[in-house]
Amino acid sequence: MAPIKLYGMALSANVVRVAAVLNEKGLDFEIVDVDLRTGAHKHPDFIALNPFGQIPALQDGDEVLYESRAINRHIATKYKSQGPDLVPTPSAKLETWLEVESHHFYPAVSPLVFELLIKPMLGSAPDAAVVDKHAADLAKVLDVYEAHLAKGNKYLAGDAYTLADANHLSYMFMLSKTSKAELVASRPHVKAWWDDISARPAWLKTVASVPLPPGA
């Protein structure tokens, strides 16, 4: 079988999201660099993989996929019996928390990480007003997580680690490298959940390949 190829930048949270699930499933894959700084994502060769010109894209045999969450669903479903089952069925709670991640957590955390982690790497200063707004938004979201996890839910969808947890890993990690890491640390059940999922061997393997600058 042809090797799985993950196209994107190793520092991209969306690429890291997919790499985490590939590693959780114990799959061999290659990251093919697509450097946004040089416009490689708009090159015809990459547009042939993802017509929207965004990373990541995944080539798995004859299948070419884009959109990180859809890619992760594909991996978790196609390789369901390999490694932990990340999409136990049926699970309304799993579907709920997959949606919560994409519609509530991500819109709050993504701009925060961009301002506090990515912009300084690019030589720009964070916008304090943007940081304050999205930190407040994320605080409200994490209050919901705290209440949910406090009800005896070890993981977001119940007692087992699932795709709902895995899809949070990349942005939770990058948030932990910013001055707003206290948004997690100050919520004991969220912190316990993060400490648990971030200690998984597959995640430790994934994060070892994330090229953060020294001191981040």
mmCIF file of C-alpha atoms in Angstrom:
data_model
loop_
_atom_site.group_PDB
_atom_site.id
_atom_site.type_symbol
_atom_site.label_atom_id
_atom_site.label_comp_id
_atom_site.label_asym_id
_atom_site.label_seq_id
_atom_site.Cartn_x
_atom_site.Cartn_y
_atom_site.Cartn_z
ATOM 1 C CA MET A 1 0.000 0.000 0.000
ATOM 2 C CA ALA A 2 1.257 3.481 -0.855
ATOM 3 C CA PRO A 3 2.424 5.457 2.176
ATOM 4 C CA ILE A 4 0.048 7.970 3.724
ATOM 5 C CA LYS A 5 1.106 11.516 2.911
ATOM 6 C CA LEU A 6 0.096 14.489 5.041
ATOM 7 C CA TYR A 7 0.589 17.782 3.217
ATOM 8 C CA GLY A 8 1.181 20.946 5.230
ATOM 9 C CA MET A 9 3.500 22.736 7.636
ATOM 10 C CA ALA A 10 4.633 20.902 10.752
ATOM 11 C CA LEU A 11 3.799 23.952 12.893
ATOM 12 C CA SER A 12 0.222 24.247 11.635
ATOM 13 C CA ALA A 13 -2.285 23.338 14.347
ATOM 14 C CA ASN A 14 -4.566 21.812 11.728
ATOM 15 C CA VAL A 15 -1.750 19.611 10.432
ATOM 16 C CA VAL A 16 -0.806 18.654 13.992
ATOM 17 C CA ARG A 17 -4.465 17.740 14.636
ATOM 18 C CA VAL A 18 -4.255 15.112 11.893
ATOM 19 C CA ALA A 19 -0.778 13.892 12.828
ATOM 20 C CA ALA A 20 -2.018 13.216 16.356
ATOM 21 C CA VAL A 21 -4.737 10.862 15.112
ATOM 22 C CA LEU A 22 -2.415 9.137 12.629
ATOM 23 C CA ASN A 23 -0.005 8.468 15.495
ATOM 24 C CA GLU A 24 -2.827 7.336 17.795
ATOM 25 C CA LYS A 25 -3.688 4.718 15.178
ATOM 26 C CA GLY A 26 -0.046 3.687 14.825
ATOM 27 C CA LEU A 27 -0.006 4.525 11.115
ATOM 28 C CA ASP A 28 3.137 5.289 9.163
ATOM 29 C CA PHE A 29 2.947 8.582 7.329
ATOM 30 C CA GLU A 30 5.092 11.245 5.733
ATOM 31 C CA ILE A 31 4.653 14.982 6.190
ATOM 32 C CA VAL A 32 5.144 16.699 2.837
ATOM 33 C CA ASP A 33 6.046 20.327 3.479
ATOM 34 C CA VAL A 34 3.738 22.956 2.000
ATOM 35 C CA ASP A 35 5.233 26.294 3.022
ATOM 36 C CA LEU A 36 2.558 28.965 3.295
ATOM 37 C CA ARG A 37 5.230 31.647 3.465
ATOM 38 C CA THR A 38 6.275 30.948 -0.118
ATOM 39 C CA GLY A 39 2.730 30.519 -1.418
ATOM 40 C CA ALA A 40 3.186 26.783 -1.990
ATOM 41 C CA HIS A 41 -0.452 26.219 -0.972
ATOM 42 C CA LYS A 42 -1.525 28.147 -4.085
ATOM 43 C CA HIS A 43 0.715 26.205 -6.448
ATOM 44 C CA PRO A 44 -1.157 24.135 -9.058
ATOM 45 C CA ASP A 45 0.323 20.896 -7.704
ATOM 46 C CA PHE A 46 -1.231 21.554 -4.308
ATOM 47 C CA ILE A 47 -4.468 22.999 -5.690
ATOM 48 C CA ALA A 48 -4.891 19.628 -7.402
ATOM 49 C CA LEU A 49 -5.017 18.101 -3.908
ATOM 50 C CA ASN A 50 -7.088 20.814 -2.232
ATOM 51 C CA PRO A 51 -8.852 23.230 -4.583
ATOM 52 C CA PHE A 52 -9.355 25.658 -1.676
ATOM 53 C CA GLY A 53 -5.590 26.045 -1.294
ATOM 54 C CA GLN A 54 -5.529 25.357 2.445
ATOM 55 C CA ILE A 55 -3.554 22.917 4.561
ATOM 56 C CA PRO A 56 -3.719 20.105 5.389
ATOM 57 C CA ALA A 57 -4.449 17.625 2.656
ATOM 58 C CA LEU A 58 -4.090 13.867 3.039
ATOM 59 C CA GLN A 59 -3.324 11.234 0.435
ATOM 60 C CA ASP A 60 -4.250 7.752 1.632
ATOM 61 C CA GLY A 61 -3.823 5.347 -1.247
ATOM 62 C CA ASP A 62 -6.159 6.486 -4.015
ATOM 63 C CA GLU A 63 -8.090 8.786 -1.673
ATOM 64 C CA VAL A 64 -7.247 12.474 -1.384
ATOM 65 C CA LEU A 65 -8.938 14.388 1.418
ATOM 66 C CA TYR A 66 -8.862 17.878 2.891
ATOM 67 C CA GLU A 67 -10.327 19.601 5.975
ATOM 68 C CA SER A 68 -8.564 18.334 9.096
ATOM 69 C CA ARG A 69 -11.659 17.170 10.980
ATOM 70 C CA ALA A 70 -12.963 15.272 7.961
ATOM 71 C CA ILE A 71 -9.536 13.708 7.527
ATOM 72 C CA ASN A 72 -9.550 12.614 11.161
ATOM 73 C CA ARG A 73 -13.002 11.086 10.806
ATOM 74 C CA HIS A 74 -11.741 9.172 7.774
ATOM 75 C CA ILE A 75 -8.709 7.873 9.663
ATOM 76 C CA ALA A 76 -10.733 6.930 12.745
ATOM 77 C CA THR A 77 -13.346 5.133 10.625
ATOM 78 C CA LYS A 78 -11.160 3.410 8.034
ATOM 79 C CA TYR A 79 -8.704 2.200 10.666
ATOM 80 C CA LYS A 80 -11.324 1.664 13.375
ATOM 81 C CA SER A 81 -9.939 -1.699 14.499
ATOM 82 C CA GLN A 82 -6.344 -0.444 14.640
ATOM 83 C CA GLY A 83 -5.376 1.095 17.958
ATOM 84 C CA PRO A 84 -8.047 2.636 20.194
ATOM 85 C CA ASP A 85 -11.526 3.008 18.723
ATOM 86 C CA LEU A 86 -11.918 6.775 18.423
ATOM 87 C CA VAL A 87 -15.456 6.702 17.010
ATOM 88 C CA PRO A 88 -17.512 4.255 19.098
ATOM 89 C CA THR A 89 -21.015 4.024 17.667
ATOM 90 C CA PRO A 90 -23.637 5.071 18.270
ATOM 91 C CA SER A 91 -22.611 8.016 20.430
ATOM 92 C CA ALA A 92 -24.664 11.183 20.485
ATOM 93 C CA LYS A 93 -22.326 12.599 23.131
ATOM 94 C CA LEU A 94 -19.342 12.084 20.847
ATOM 95 C CA GLU A 95 -21.088 13.885 18.000
ATOM 96 C CA THR A 96 -22.040 16.721 20.349
ATOM 97 C CA TRP A 97 -18.476 17.317 21.509
ATOM 98 C CA LEU A 98 -17.049 17.065 18.018
ATOM 99 C CA GLU A 99 -19.389 19.923 17.144
ATOM 100 C CA VAL A 100 -18.528 21.856 20.313
ATOM 101 C CA GLU A 101 -14.842 21.730 19.412
ATOM 102 C CA SER A 102 -15.370 23.083 15.912
ATOM 103 C CA HIS A 103 -18.091 25.660 16.654
ATOM 104 C CA HIS A 104 -17.201 26.946 20.144
ATOM 105 C CA PHE A 105 -13.666 26.000 21.224
ATOM 106 C CA TYR A 106 -11.876 26.562 17.910
ATOM 107 C CA PRO A 107 -13.305 30.031 17.092
ATOM 108 C CA ALA A 108 -12.178 31.288 20.500
ATOM 109 C CA VAL A 109 -8.780 29.617 20.811
ATOM 110 C CA SER A 110 -7.512 29.969 17.226
ATOM 111 C CA PRO A 111 -7.221 33.786 17.131
ATOM 112 C CA LEU A 112 -5.764 33.756 20.639
ATOM 113 C CA VAL A 113 -2.993 31.373 19.603
ATOM 114 C CA PHE A 114 -2.373 33.405 16.462
ATOM 115 C CA GLU A 115 -1.969 36.621 18.426
ATOM 116 C CA LEU A 116 0.139 35.242 21.282
ATOM 117 C CA LEU A 117 2.228 32.546 19.584
ATOM 118 C CA ILE A 118 2.268 32.922 15.815
ATOM 119 C CA LYS A 119 2.473 36.707 15.404
ATOM 120 C CA PRO A 120 5.555 37.030 17.658
ATOM 121 C CA MET A 121 7.214 34.264 15.613
ATOM 122 C CA LEU A 122 6.562 36.389 12.525
ATOM 123 C CA GLY A 123 8.023 39.489 14.166
ATOM 124 C CA SER A 124 4.712 41.207 14.981
ATOM 125 C CA ALA A 125 3.245 42.297 18.291
ATOM 126 C CA PRO A 126 -0.057 40.882 19.590
ATOM 127 C CA ASP A 127 -3.129 43.080 19.454
ATOM 128 C CA ALA A 128 -4.128 43.464 23.113
ATOM 129 C CA ALA A 129 -7.782 44.146 22.316
ATOM 130 C CA VAL A 130 -8.048 40.992 20.202
ATOM 131 C CA VAL A 131 -6.318 38.976 22.912
ATOM 132 C CA ASP A 132 -8.658 40.262 25.611
ATOM 133 C CA LYS A 133 -11.769 39.567 23.533
ATOM 134 C CA HIS A 134 -10.872 36.009 22.611
ATOM 135 C CA ALA A 135 -9.502 35.210 26.067
ATOM 136 C CA ALA A 136 -12.892 36.205 27.487
ATOM 137 C CA ASP A 137 -14.666 34.122 24.845
ATOM 138 C CA LEU A 138 -12.486 31.094 25.580
ATOM 139 C CA ALA A 139 -12.991 31.486 29.329
ATOM 140 C CA LYS A 140 -16.749 31.154 28.828
ATOM 141 C CA VAL A 141 -16.290 28.077 26.656
ATOM 142 C CA LEU A 142 -13.944 26.421 29.137
ATOM 143 C CA ASP A 143 -16.415 27.105 31.936
ATOM 144 C CA VAL A 144 -18.804 24.815 30.057
ATOM 145 C CA TYR A 145 -16.068 22.183 29.733
ATOM 146 C CA GLU A 146 -15.303 22.465 33.441
ATOM 147 C CA ALA A 147 -18.934 21.888 34.389
ATOM 148 C CA HIS A 148 -19.245 18.962 31.980
ATOM 149 C CA LEU A 149 -16.075 17.227 33.144
ATOM 150 C CA ALA A 150 -16.997 17.842 36.795
ATOM 151 C CA LYS A 151 -20.078 15.639 36.336
ATOM 152 C CA GLY A 152 -17.898 12.529 36.307
ATOM 153 C CA ASN A 153 -16.926 12.561 32.651
ATOM 154 C CA LYS A 154 -13.289 11.507 32.443
ATOM 155 C CA TYR A 155 -13.248 12.420 28.761
ATOM 156 C CA LEU A 156 -15.529 14.629 26.707
ATOM 157 C CA ALA A 157 -17.689 11.797 25.391
ATOM 158 C CA GLY A 158 -17.664 9.758 28.607
ATOM 159 C CA ASP A 159 -15.251 7.176 30.006
ATOM 160 C CA ALA A 160 -13.246 6.531 26.843
ATOM 161 C CA TYR A 161 -10.793 8.669 24.886
ATOM 162 C CA THR A 162 -12.338 9.505 21.509
ATOM 163 C CA LEU A 163 -11.939 11.707 18.474
ATOM 164 C CA ALA A 164 -13.656 14.499 20.425
ATOM 165 C CA ASP A 165 -10.654 14.640 22.750
ATOM 166 C CA ALA A 166 -8.067 14.101 20.015
ATOM 167 C CA ASN A 167 -9.343 17.002 17.922
ATOM 168 C CA HIS A 168 -8.552 19.389 20.795
ATOM 169 C CA LEU A 169 -4.917 18.391 21.233
ATOM 170 C CA SER A 170 -3.170 20.742 18.828
ATOM 171 C CA TYR A 171 -4.787 23.973 19.968
ATOM 172 C CA MET A 172 -4.735 23.005 23.645
ATOM 173 C CA PHE A 173 -1.008 22.420 23.281
ATOM 174 C CA MET A 174 -0.396 25.731 21.545
ATOM 175 C CA LEU A 175 -2.526 27.545 24.104
ATOM 176 C CA SER A 176 -0.336 26.004 26.817
ATOM 177 C CA LYS A 177 2.659 27.777 25.256
ATOM 178 C CA THR A 178 1.093 31.232 25.682
ATOM 179 C CA SER A 179 0.494 33.633 28.546
ATOM 180 C CA LYS A 180 -3.142 32.501 28.591
ATOM 181 C CA ALA A 181 -2.286 28.940 29.650
ATOM 182 C CA GLU A 182 -3.859 29.867 32.989
ATOM 183 C CA LEU A 183 -7.272 29.573 31.337
ATOM 184 C CA VAL A 184 -6.729 25.808 31.552
ATOM 185 C CA ALA A 185 -4.634 25.702 34.725
ATOM 186 C CA SER A 186 -7.284 27.618 36.706
ATOM 187 C CA ARG A 187 -10.009 25.043 35.953
ATOM 188 C CA PRO A 188 -9.158 21.830 37.836
ATOM 189 C CA HIS A 189 -11.272 19.411 35.808
ATOM 190 C CA VAL A 190 -10.166 20.891 32.484
ATOM 191 C CA LYS A 191 -6.564 20.748 33.689
ATOM 192 C CA ALA A 192 -6.915 17.103 34.766
ATOM 193 C CA TRP A 193 -8.399 16.232 31.374
ATOM 194 C CA TRP A 194 -5.602 18.064 29.567
ATOM 195 C CA ASP A 195 -2.926 16.441 31.734
ATOM 196 C CA ASP A 196 -4.413 13.044 30.858
ATOM 197 C CA ILE A 197 -4.765 13.428 27.091
ATOM 198 C CA SER A 198 -1.454 15.255 26.669
ATOM 199 C CA ALA A 199 0.404 12.377 28.350
ATOM 200 C CA ARG A 200 -0.688 9.808 25.756
ATOM 201 C CA PRO A 201 2.323 8.222 24.009
ATOM 202 C CA ALA A 202 0.903 9.015 20.563
ATOM 203 C CA TRP A 203 0.612 12.684 21.472
ATOM 204 C CA LEU A 204 4.106 12.811 22.943
ATOM 205 C CA LYS A 205 5.390 11.374 19.658
ATOM 206 C CA THR A 206 3.406 13.986 17.730
ATOM 207 C CA VAL A 207 4.483 16.982 19.761
ATOM 208 C CA ALA A 208 8.146 16.008 19.520
ATOM 209 C CA SER A 209 7.949 16.936 15.840
ATOM 210 C CA VAL A 210 6.320 20.362 16.317
ATOM 211 C CA PRO A 211 9.053 22.949 15.535
ATOM 212 C CA LEU A 212 8.318 25.542 18.201
ATOM 213 C CA PRO A 213 11.029 28.172 18.679
ATOM 214 C CA PRO A 214 13.264 27.938 21.772
ATOM 215 C CA GLY A 215 11.511 29.205 24.864
ATOM 216 C CA ALA A 216 8.007 28.733 23.512
#
